[in-house]
Amino acid sequence: MLESISWISSLGELKPLSNIPESIGILFTEKDQISVHTAASIILYALRYNIKRVSFYDPWNLITLYEYEITTLAAQMTTLYYLNSGLDERIVKVFFLQPKESLKILGVISNRMIAQQITIDKRNITNELNKEYIFNIDLLVKIGSIPTICGYPAWALHLAEIVSIPRFKRKNHVDEDEFVGLLKSYNSRNRRPCSADAKFKCPPNVCLSGCKCVGYFRKTSSGKCVLRKDCGGIPKKCKTNEVFMQCGKCQDYCDFPPTDYCTAHCKKPGCYCPKGFFVKSNNECVRKENCGPVPTQVPTPCPMLCQANEVYTDCGFFEKTCKKRIVDTFMGCLPPGCYCCDPFVRREDTGCCIYPNKC
């Protein structure tokens, strides 16, 4: 195994890049382009260039099948890299997503719209979809000759840039120059600022070359292309008892018991209920005493004796399953009980905790 990753020892100084994407997506549109070593080397380069997130889109259900092997090899690569470079350790988050995972979001927003009595129409559905994204990708690298995104809904990708290549030069790993070339493609884009007018007007009889944010996308101060409504800087006009937040937060609802945990990242910029207020069924912010009766939940006692590959914990967490390998990180605890030990995942039909490649 060490011989197959010995090329890491030859990595030199970082290539100069002025604008590096925070999150990248990798989509293999052809099966023969997929390999464990290729995926692991991409994770290594992402860590080397301080990219925060790598999302593998898996239309063939092959990458997900070898998730354990990919992450294990990537860990070996990064260990060897740190031993040779002497740099401080960094963290890169890695996600694996099948097309059907993004479609599950439709069920989530449908239940929420019904619970909050939101009118189900195209505009409201779009608004709710914008609140629920799995990844926020700055750059998608599409490998293969198939000119599609293999069934992934555009709203699930939230893309700013797409770079297409027919294949990587090597089968056992990606060359650094090749990876940096993809980043340079993103780095060289000349995006319109958020302050730009809705229409881009060229001087008469003059052709201007270069790249710009398309359609309703605008350039932020960090160089990303975002939807015009997500530019920020200009607070929206909010309803009574609402405040505009650039870094959105979790909210409590009158129809559900208050939650003591919340996702660790910012929600979409927008209008939110301030502290001490709850979202009522008519989507208004009211104080707790104006909510009416709140349903209660009776906890179900959990047995102390756990099954194979499980561990009992007083601070529960969201588990990975055979069908859902991506889970949110929460600042709090789920109910006490038996949970799958790492790296096991729960099989939905039997309830057993098994290795990911045994799903």
Short mmCIF file of C-alpha atoms in Angstrom, two decimals:
data_model
loop_
_atom_site.label_atom_id
_atom_site.label_comp_id
_atom_site.label_asym_id
_atom_site.label_seq_id
_atom_site.Cartn_x
_atom_site.Cartn_y
_atom_site.Cartn_z
CA MET A 1 0.00 0.00 0.00
CA LEU A 2 2.82 2.42 0.92
CA GLU A 3 4.43 1.87 -2.49
CA SER A 4 1.22 2.93 -4.23
CA ILE A 5 1.25 6.29 -2.40
CA SER A 6 5.01 6.92 -2.46
CA TRP A 7 4.45 9.76 -4.96
CA ILE A 8 3.28 11.90 -2.02
CA SER A 9 6.89 12.22 -0.85
CA SER A 10 7.74 14.12 -4.05
CA LEU A 11 5.19 16.91 -3.47
CA GLY A 12 6.99 20.24 -3.33
CA GLU A 13 5.90 23.79 -2.60
CA LEU A 14 2.27 24.79 -3.02
CA LYS A 15 1.36 26.23 -6.41
CA PRO A 16 0.41 29.94 -6.21
CA LEU A 17 -3.36 30.52 -6.30
CA SER A 18 -5.05 33.76 -5.27
CA ASN A 19 -8.63 32.51 -5.10
CA ILE A 20 -9.35 28.97 -3.92
CA PRO A 21 -12.90 27.55 -3.76
CA GLU A 22 -14.12 26.68 -0.28
CA SER A 23 -16.10 23.67 -1.49
CA ILE A 24 -15.70 21.47 -4.57
CA GLY A 25 -17.82 18.68 -6.05
CA ILE A 26 -16.60 15.70 -8.07
CA LEU A 27 -18.98 14.00 -10.52
CA PHE A 28 -17.90 10.93 -12.51
CA THR A 29 -20.30 10.54 -15.44
CA GLU A 30 -18.62 7.30 -16.62
CA LYS A 31 -17.94 4.23 -14.47
CA ASP A 32 -14.49 3.47 -15.88
CA GLN A 33 -13.16 6.81 -14.59
CA ILE A 34 -13.83 5.88 -10.95
CA SER A 35 -11.08 4.50 -8.70
CA VAL A 36 -10.38 4.47 -4.97
CA HIS A 37 -6.91 6.00 -5.48
CA THR A 38 -8.26 8.81 -7.65
CA ALA A 39 -10.88 9.79 -5.08
CA ALA A 40 -8.41 9.57 -2.19
CA SER A 41 -5.81 11.73 -3.98
CA ILE A 42 -8.46 14.40 -4.63
CA ILE A 43 -9.18 14.49 -0.88
CA LEU A 44 -5.44 14.87 -0.19
CA TYR A 45 -5.08 17.80 -2.63
CA ALA A 46 -8.16 19.45 -1.17
CA LEU A 47 -6.56 19.29 2.27
CA ARG A 48 -3.21 20.49 0.88
CA TYR A 49 -4.83 23.58 -0.67
CA ASN A 50 -7.08 24.22 2.33
CA ILE A 51 -10.38 23.42 0.60
CA LYS A 52 -12.97 22.90 3.32
CA ARG A 53 -15.36 20.41 1.70
CA VAL A 54 -15.23 17.75 -1.02
CA SER A 55 -18.52 16.28 -2.26
CA PHE A 56 -18.51 13.13 -4.41
CA TYR A 57 -21.65 12.75 -6.54
CA ASP A 58 -22.26 9.05 -7.06
CA PRO A 59 -24.79 8.30 -9.85
CA TRP A 60 -23.45 4.73 -10.18
CA ASN A 61 -23.53 3.88 -6.46
CA LEU A 62 -19.88 2.81 -6.73
CA ILE A 63 -18.10 5.54 -4.77
CA THR A 64 -20.53 5.14 -1.87
CA LEU A 65 -19.95 1.39 -1.90
CA TYR A 66 -16.22 1.97 -1.37
CA GLU A 67 -16.58 4.93 0.99
CA TYR A 68 -14.70 3.13 3.78
CA GLU A 69 -11.79 2.19 1.48
CA ILE A 70 -11.57 5.73 0.06
CA THR A 71 -11.54 7.45 3.45
CA THR A 72 -9.06 4.92 4.87
CA LEU A 73 -6.64 5.41 1.95
CA ALA A 74 -7.07 9.19 2.16
CA ALA A 75 -6.15 9.03 5.86
CA GLN A 76 -2.97 7.08 5.01
CA MET A 77 -2.10 9.61 2.30
CA THR A 78 -2.59 12.60 4.60
CA THR A 79 -0.54 10.96 7.38
CA LEU A 80 2.38 10.44 4.98
CA TYR A 81 1.95 13.98 3.65
CA TYR A 82 2.15 15.53 7.13
CA LEU A 83 5.20 13.42 8.01
CA ASN A 84 7.00 14.75 4.92
CA SER A 85 5.79 18.36 4.99
CA GLY A 86 5.86 19.11 8.72
CA LEU A 87 2.76 21.29 8.35
CA ASP A 88 0.03 21.64 10.95
CA GLU A 89 -2.90 19.33 10.41
CA ARG A 90 -6.02 20.60 8.63
CA ILE A 91 -9.54 19.27 8.32
CA VAL A 92 -11.48 18.62 5.12
CA LYS A 93 -15.07 17.38 5.23
CA VAL A 94 -15.93 14.65 2.70
CA PHE A 95 -19.46 13.80 1.55
CA PHE A 96 -20.89 11.08 -0.69
CA LEU A 97 -24.25 11.72 -2.35
CA GLN A 98 -26.50 9.58 -4.54
CA PRO A 99 -29.17 11.22 -6.75
CA LYS A 100 -32.03 9.89 -4.61
CA GLU A 101 -30.62 11.55 -1.48
CA SER A 102 -31.29 15.01 -2.88
CA LEU A 103 -34.84 13.99 -3.82
CA LYS A 104 -35.57 13.14 -0.18
CA ILE A 105 -35.43 16.87 0.54
CA LEU A 106 -38.73 17.18 -1.34
CA GLY A 107 -40.38 15.04 1.33
CA VAL A 108 -38.82 17.10 4.10
CA ILE A 109 -40.07 20.42 2.78
CA SER A 110 -43.52 18.98 1.96
CA ASN A 111 -44.01 17.90 5.58
CA ARG A 112 -42.82 21.27 6.85
CA MET A 113 -45.07 23.24 4.49
CA ILE A 114 -48.08 21.18 5.58
CA ALA A 115 -47.21 21.59 9.28
CA GLN A 116 -46.79 25.37 8.88
CA GLN A 117 -49.82 25.65 6.55
CA ILE A 118 -47.74 27.27 3.81
CA THR A 119 -49.49 27.54 0.45
CA ILE A 120 -48.04 24.90 -1.86
CA ASP A 121 -47.16 26.71 -5.07
CA LYS A 122 -44.08 27.08 -7.25
CA ARG A 123 -42.78 30.19 -5.48
CA ASN A 124 -43.12 28.79 -1.96
CA ILE A 125 -41.67 25.42 -2.94
CA THR A 126 -38.66 27.20 -4.44
CA ASN A 127 -38.22 29.27 -1.27
CA GLU A 128 -38.30 26.16 0.90
CA LEU A 129 -35.85 24.33 -1.36
CA ASN A 130 -33.44 27.25 -1.03
CA LYS A 131 -33.47 26.73 2.75
CA GLU A 132 -32.60 23.04 2.44
CA TYR A 133 -29.36 22.40 0.65
CA ILE A 134 -27.07 19.45 1.11
CA PHE A 135 -23.94 21.17 -0.14
CA ASN A 136 -23.05 24.67 -1.19
CA ILE A 137 -20.54 24.03 -3.98
CA ASP A 138 -18.28 26.65 -5.51
CA LEU A 139 -16.82 24.43 -8.22
CA LEU A 140 -18.03 21.16 -9.79
CA VAL A 141 -15.48 19.05 -11.67
CA LYS A 142 -17.31 16.77 -14.12
CA ILE A 143 -15.22 13.84 -15.39
CA GLY A 144 -16.38 11.95 -18.48
CA SER A 145 -17.84 12.61 -21.91
CA ILE A 146 -21.55 12.37 -20.95
CA PRO A 147 -22.95 15.95 -21.21
CA THR A 148 -25.31 15.73 -18.21
CA ILE A 149 -25.22 15.99 -14.43
CA CYS A 150 -26.62 12.45 -14.14
CA GLY A 151 -29.96 13.16 -12.55
CA TYR A 152 -28.86 15.54 -9.82
CA PRO A 153 -31.43 18.36 -9.47
CA ALA A 154 -29.88 21.77 -10.09
CA TRP A 155 -31.35 23.11 -6.84
CA ALA A 156 -29.44 20.47 -4.87
CA LEU A 157 -26.11 21.51 -6.39
CA HIS A 158 -26.25 25.31 -5.89
CA LEU A 159 -23.43 25.60 -8.40
CA ALA A 160 -21.33 28.61 -9.26
CA GLU A 161 -18.95 26.99 -11.75
CA ILE A 162 -18.69 23.73 -13.75
CA VAL A 163 -15.41 22.50 -15.25
CA SER A 164 -15.63 19.46 -17.56
CA ILE A 165 -12.72 17.16 -18.46
CA PRO A 166 -12.87 13.85 -20.42
CA ARG A 167 -10.64 11.96 -17.95
CA PHE A 168 -7.73 12.27 -15.54
CA LYS A 169 -4.31 11.45 -16.98
CA ARG A 170 -3.52 8.75 -14.44
CA LYS A 171 -5.66 5.91 -13.11
CA ASN A 172 -3.96 5.41 -9.73
CA HIS A 173 -3.94 9.07 -8.64
CA VAL A 174 -4.47 12.62 -9.87
CA ASP A 175 -1.39 14.70 -10.78
CA GLU A 176 -1.03 17.85 -8.71
CA ASP A 177 -0.54 20.01 -11.81
CA GLU A 178 -3.80 18.62 -13.20
CA PHE A 179 -5.67 19.36 -9.96
CA VAL A 180 -4.19 22.85 -9.73
CA GLY A 181 -5.21 23.45 -13.35
CA LEU A 182 -8.84 22.84 -12.34
CA LEU A 183 -8.49 25.32 -9.48
CA LYS A 184 -6.92 27.87 -11.82
CA SER A 185 -9.95 27.59 -14.09
CA TYR A 186 -12.07 28.68 -11.11
CA ASN A 187 -9.42 31.18 -10.02
CA SER A 188 -9.39 32.99 -13.39
CA ARG A 189 -13.14 33.70 -13.58
CA ASN A 190 -14.04 37.39 -13.63
CA ARG A 191 -17.33 37.50 -11.74
CA ARG A 192 -19.71 40.43 -11.59
CA PRO A 193 -19.95 42.15 -8.19
CA CYS A 194 -23.14 42.13 -6.15
CA SER A 195 -23.41 45.86 -6.73
CA ALA A 196 -23.58 45.39 -10.51
CA ASP A 197 -26.73 46.26 -12.41
CA ALA A 198 -29.11 43.48 -13.40
CA LYS A 199 -28.03 43.74 -17.05
CA PHE A 200 -24.47 43.79 -18.33
CA LYS A 201 -24.09 46.39 -21.09
CA CYS A 202 -21.12 46.33 -23.45
CA PRO A 203 -19.74 49.47 -25.14
CA PRO A 204 -20.89 49.86 -28.77
CA ASN A 205 -18.87 47.89 -31.33
CA VAL A 206 -16.54 46.51 -28.66
CA CYS A 207 -16.18 42.82 -27.79
CA LEU A 208 -15.07 41.98 -24.25
CA SER A 209 -13.56 38.57 -23.49
CA GLY A 210 -13.61 36.79 -20.15
CA CYS A 211 -16.03 35.13 -17.76
CA LYS A 212 -18.74 36.64 -15.62
CA CYS A 213 -21.49 35.47 -13.30
CA VAL A 214 -24.39 34.31 -15.44
CA GLY A 215 -28.07 35.19 -15.20
CA TYR A 216 -29.18 36.33 -11.77
CA PHE A 217 -25.87 35.46 -10.08
CA ARG A 218 -23.69 38.20 -8.58
CA LYS A 219 -20.13 38.30 -7.27
CA THR A 220 -19.59 38.56 -3.50
CA SER A 221 -16.60 40.26 -1.89
CA SER A 222 -14.95 36.82 -1.61
CA GLY A 223 -15.28 36.23 -5.36
CA LYS A 224 -18.13 33.71 -5.34
CA CYS A 225 -21.13 33.79 -7.65
CA VAL A 226 -24.34 33.74 -5.63
CA LEU A 227 -27.98 34.42 -6.37
CA ARG A 228 -28.84 38.10 -6.21
CA LYS A 229 -31.13 37.49 -3.23
CA ASP A 230 -28.19 35.98 -1.32
CA CYS A 231 -25.84 38.93 -1.81
CA GLY A 232 -26.50 40.31 1.66
CA GLY A 233 -25.41 43.76 2.77
CA ILE A 234 -28.88 45.24 2.27
CA PRO A 235 -31.24 44.00 5.03
CA LYS A 236 -34.60 42.79 3.84
CA LYS A 237 -37.81 44.34 5.10
CA CYS A 238 -39.05 41.87 7.66
CA LYS A 239 -42.51 41.33 9.13
CA THR A 240 -43.55 42.25 12.66
CA ASN A 241 -41.45 40.55 15.37
CA GLU A 242 -38.86 39.43 12.79
CA VAL A 243 -35.23 40.51 12.40
CA PHE A 244 -32.91 40.20 9.40
CA MET A 245 -29.91 37.91 9.96
CA GLN A 246 -27.01 37.50 7.59
CA CYS A 247 -26.13 34.31 9.47
CA GLY A 248 -29.48 32.59 9.89
CA LYS A 249 -30.29 30.41 12.89
CA CYS A 250 -32.55 27.53 13.89
CA GLN A 251 -36.04 28.51 15.01
CA ASP A 252 -38.53 27.08 17.50
CA TYR A 253 -42.06 26.32 16.34
CA CYS A 254 -45.30 26.57 18.29
CA ASP A 255 -46.53 23.23 16.94
CA PHE A 256 -43.44 21.31 18.09
CA PRO A 257 -41.58 21.01 21.41
CA PRO A 258 -38.57 23.37 21.67
CA THR A 259 -35.33 21.86 20.41
CA ASP A 260 -32.09 21.90 22.40
CA TYR A 261 -29.82 21.28 19.43
CA CYS A 262 -29.09 23.04 16.16
CA THR A 263 -26.90 22.60 13.10
CA ALA A 264 -23.49 24.17 13.53
CA HIS A 265 -23.47 26.18 10.28
CA CYS A 266 -25.26 29.38 9.28
CA LYS A 267 -28.67 29.16 7.66
CA LYS A 268 -29.59 31.26 4.63
CA PRO A 269 -29.64 35.06 5.16
CA GLY A 270 -33.17 36.26 5.78
CA CYS A 271 -35.84 37.16 8.32
CA TYR A 272 -35.96 35.12 11.53
CA CYS A 273 -37.80 35.19 14.85
CA PRO A 274 -35.62 36.79 17.56
CA LYS A 275 -34.82 35.05 20.84
CA GLY A 276 -37.94 34.33 22.89
CA PHE A 277 -40.26 34.17 19.86
CA PHE A 278 -41.76 31.10 18.18
CA VAL A 279 -43.01 30.46 14.62
CA LYS A 280 -46.77 30.00 14.60
CA SER A 281 -48.72 27.94 12.04
CA ASN A 282 -49.45 31.11 10.02
CA ASN A 283 -45.65 31.69 9.77
CA GLU A 284 -45.74 34.64 12.20
CA CYS A 285 -43.38 35.18 15.13
CA VAL A 286 -45.15 35.28 18.51
CA ARG A 287 -44.16 34.97 22.16
CA LYS A 288 -44.51 31.61 23.85
CA GLU A 289 -47.62 32.60 25.79
CA ASN A 290 -49.39 33.34 22.47
CA CYS A 291 -48.58 29.93 20.97
CA GLY A 292 -51.37 28.00 22.64
CA PRO A 293 -50.93 24.43 23.90
CA VAL A 294 -47.66 22.77 22.91
CA PRO A 295 -47.65 19.00 22.27
CA THR A 296 -45.55 16.97 24.67
CA GLN A 297 -43.41 13.95 23.99
CA VAL A 298 -43.14 10.96 26.33
CA PRO A 299 -39.63 9.48 26.08
CA THR A 300 -39.40 5.75 25.42
CA PRO A 301 -36.91 4.00 27.75
CA CYS A 302 -33.96 2.43 25.91
CA PRO A 303 -32.46 -0.91 26.94
CA MET A 304 -28.97 -0.72 28.41
CA LEU A 305 -27.91 -3.91 26.58
CA CYS A 306 -26.83 -3.04 23.03
CA GLN A 307 -26.48 -5.26 19.97
CA ALA A 308 -23.26 -6.11 18.12
CA ASN A 309 -21.27 -3.09 16.86
CA GLU A 310 -23.41 -0.74 19.01
CA VAL A 311 -22.51 1.38 22.01
CA TYR A 312 -24.77 2.92 24.65
CA THR A 313 -24.41 6.67 25.12
CA ASP A 314 -26.27 9.26 27.18
CA CYS A 315 -25.57 11.84 24.46
CA GLY A 316 -27.13 10.48 21.29
CA PHE A 317 -26.17 11.47 17.75
CA PHE A 318 -27.46 11.09 14.19
CA GLU A 319 -26.27 7.79 12.71
CA LYS A 320 -25.13 7.01 9.21
CA THR A 321 -27.21 4.36 7.45
CA CYS A 322 -26.77 2.25 4.34
CA LYS A 323 -28.95 4.69 2.41
CA LYS A 324 -27.86 7.90 4.12
CA ARG A 325 -24.14 8.41 4.54
CA ILE A 326 -24.34 12.16 5.18
CA VAL A 327 -25.56 13.38 8.57
CA ASP A 328 -25.64 16.84 10.14
CA THR A 329 -23.38 17.76 13.04
CA PHE A 330 -25.38 19.04 15.97
CA MET A 331 -24.40 21.17 18.99
CA GLY A 332 -26.32 19.02 21.47
CA CYS A 333 -27.53 15.54 22.28
CA LEU A 334 -30.20 13.23 20.94
CA PRO A 335 -31.97 10.88 23.41
CA PRO A 336 -29.81 8.28 25.24
CA GLY A 337 -29.68 4.86 23.65
CA CYS A 338 -27.69 2.38 21.55
CA TYR A 339 -25.92 3.81 18.51
CA CYS A 340 -23.66 2.33 15.83
CA CYS A 341 -19.94 2.50 16.61
CA ASP A 342 -17.66 4.17 14.07
CA PRO A 343 -17.16 3.16 11.21
CA PHE A 344 -20.33 1.01 11.20
CA VAL A 345 -23.60 2.15 9.60
CA ARG A 346 -27.14 1.00 10.35
CA ARG A 347 -28.93 -1.22 7.85
CA GLU A 348 -32.53 -0.03 7.53
CA ASP A 349 -34.27 -3.36 6.95
CA THR A 350 -32.58 -5.34 9.75
CA GLY A 351 -31.55 -2.58 12.15
CA CYS A 352 -28.05 -4.09 12.45
CA CYS A 353 -24.82 -2.07 12.47
CA ILE A 354 -22.54 -3.28 9.66
CA TYR A 355 -19.51 -2.15 7.65
CA PRO A 356 -20.46 0.32 4.85
CA ASN A 357 -19.17 -2.02 2.14
CA LYS A 358 -21.51 -4.78 3.40
CA CYS A 359 -24.68 -2.78 2.68
#
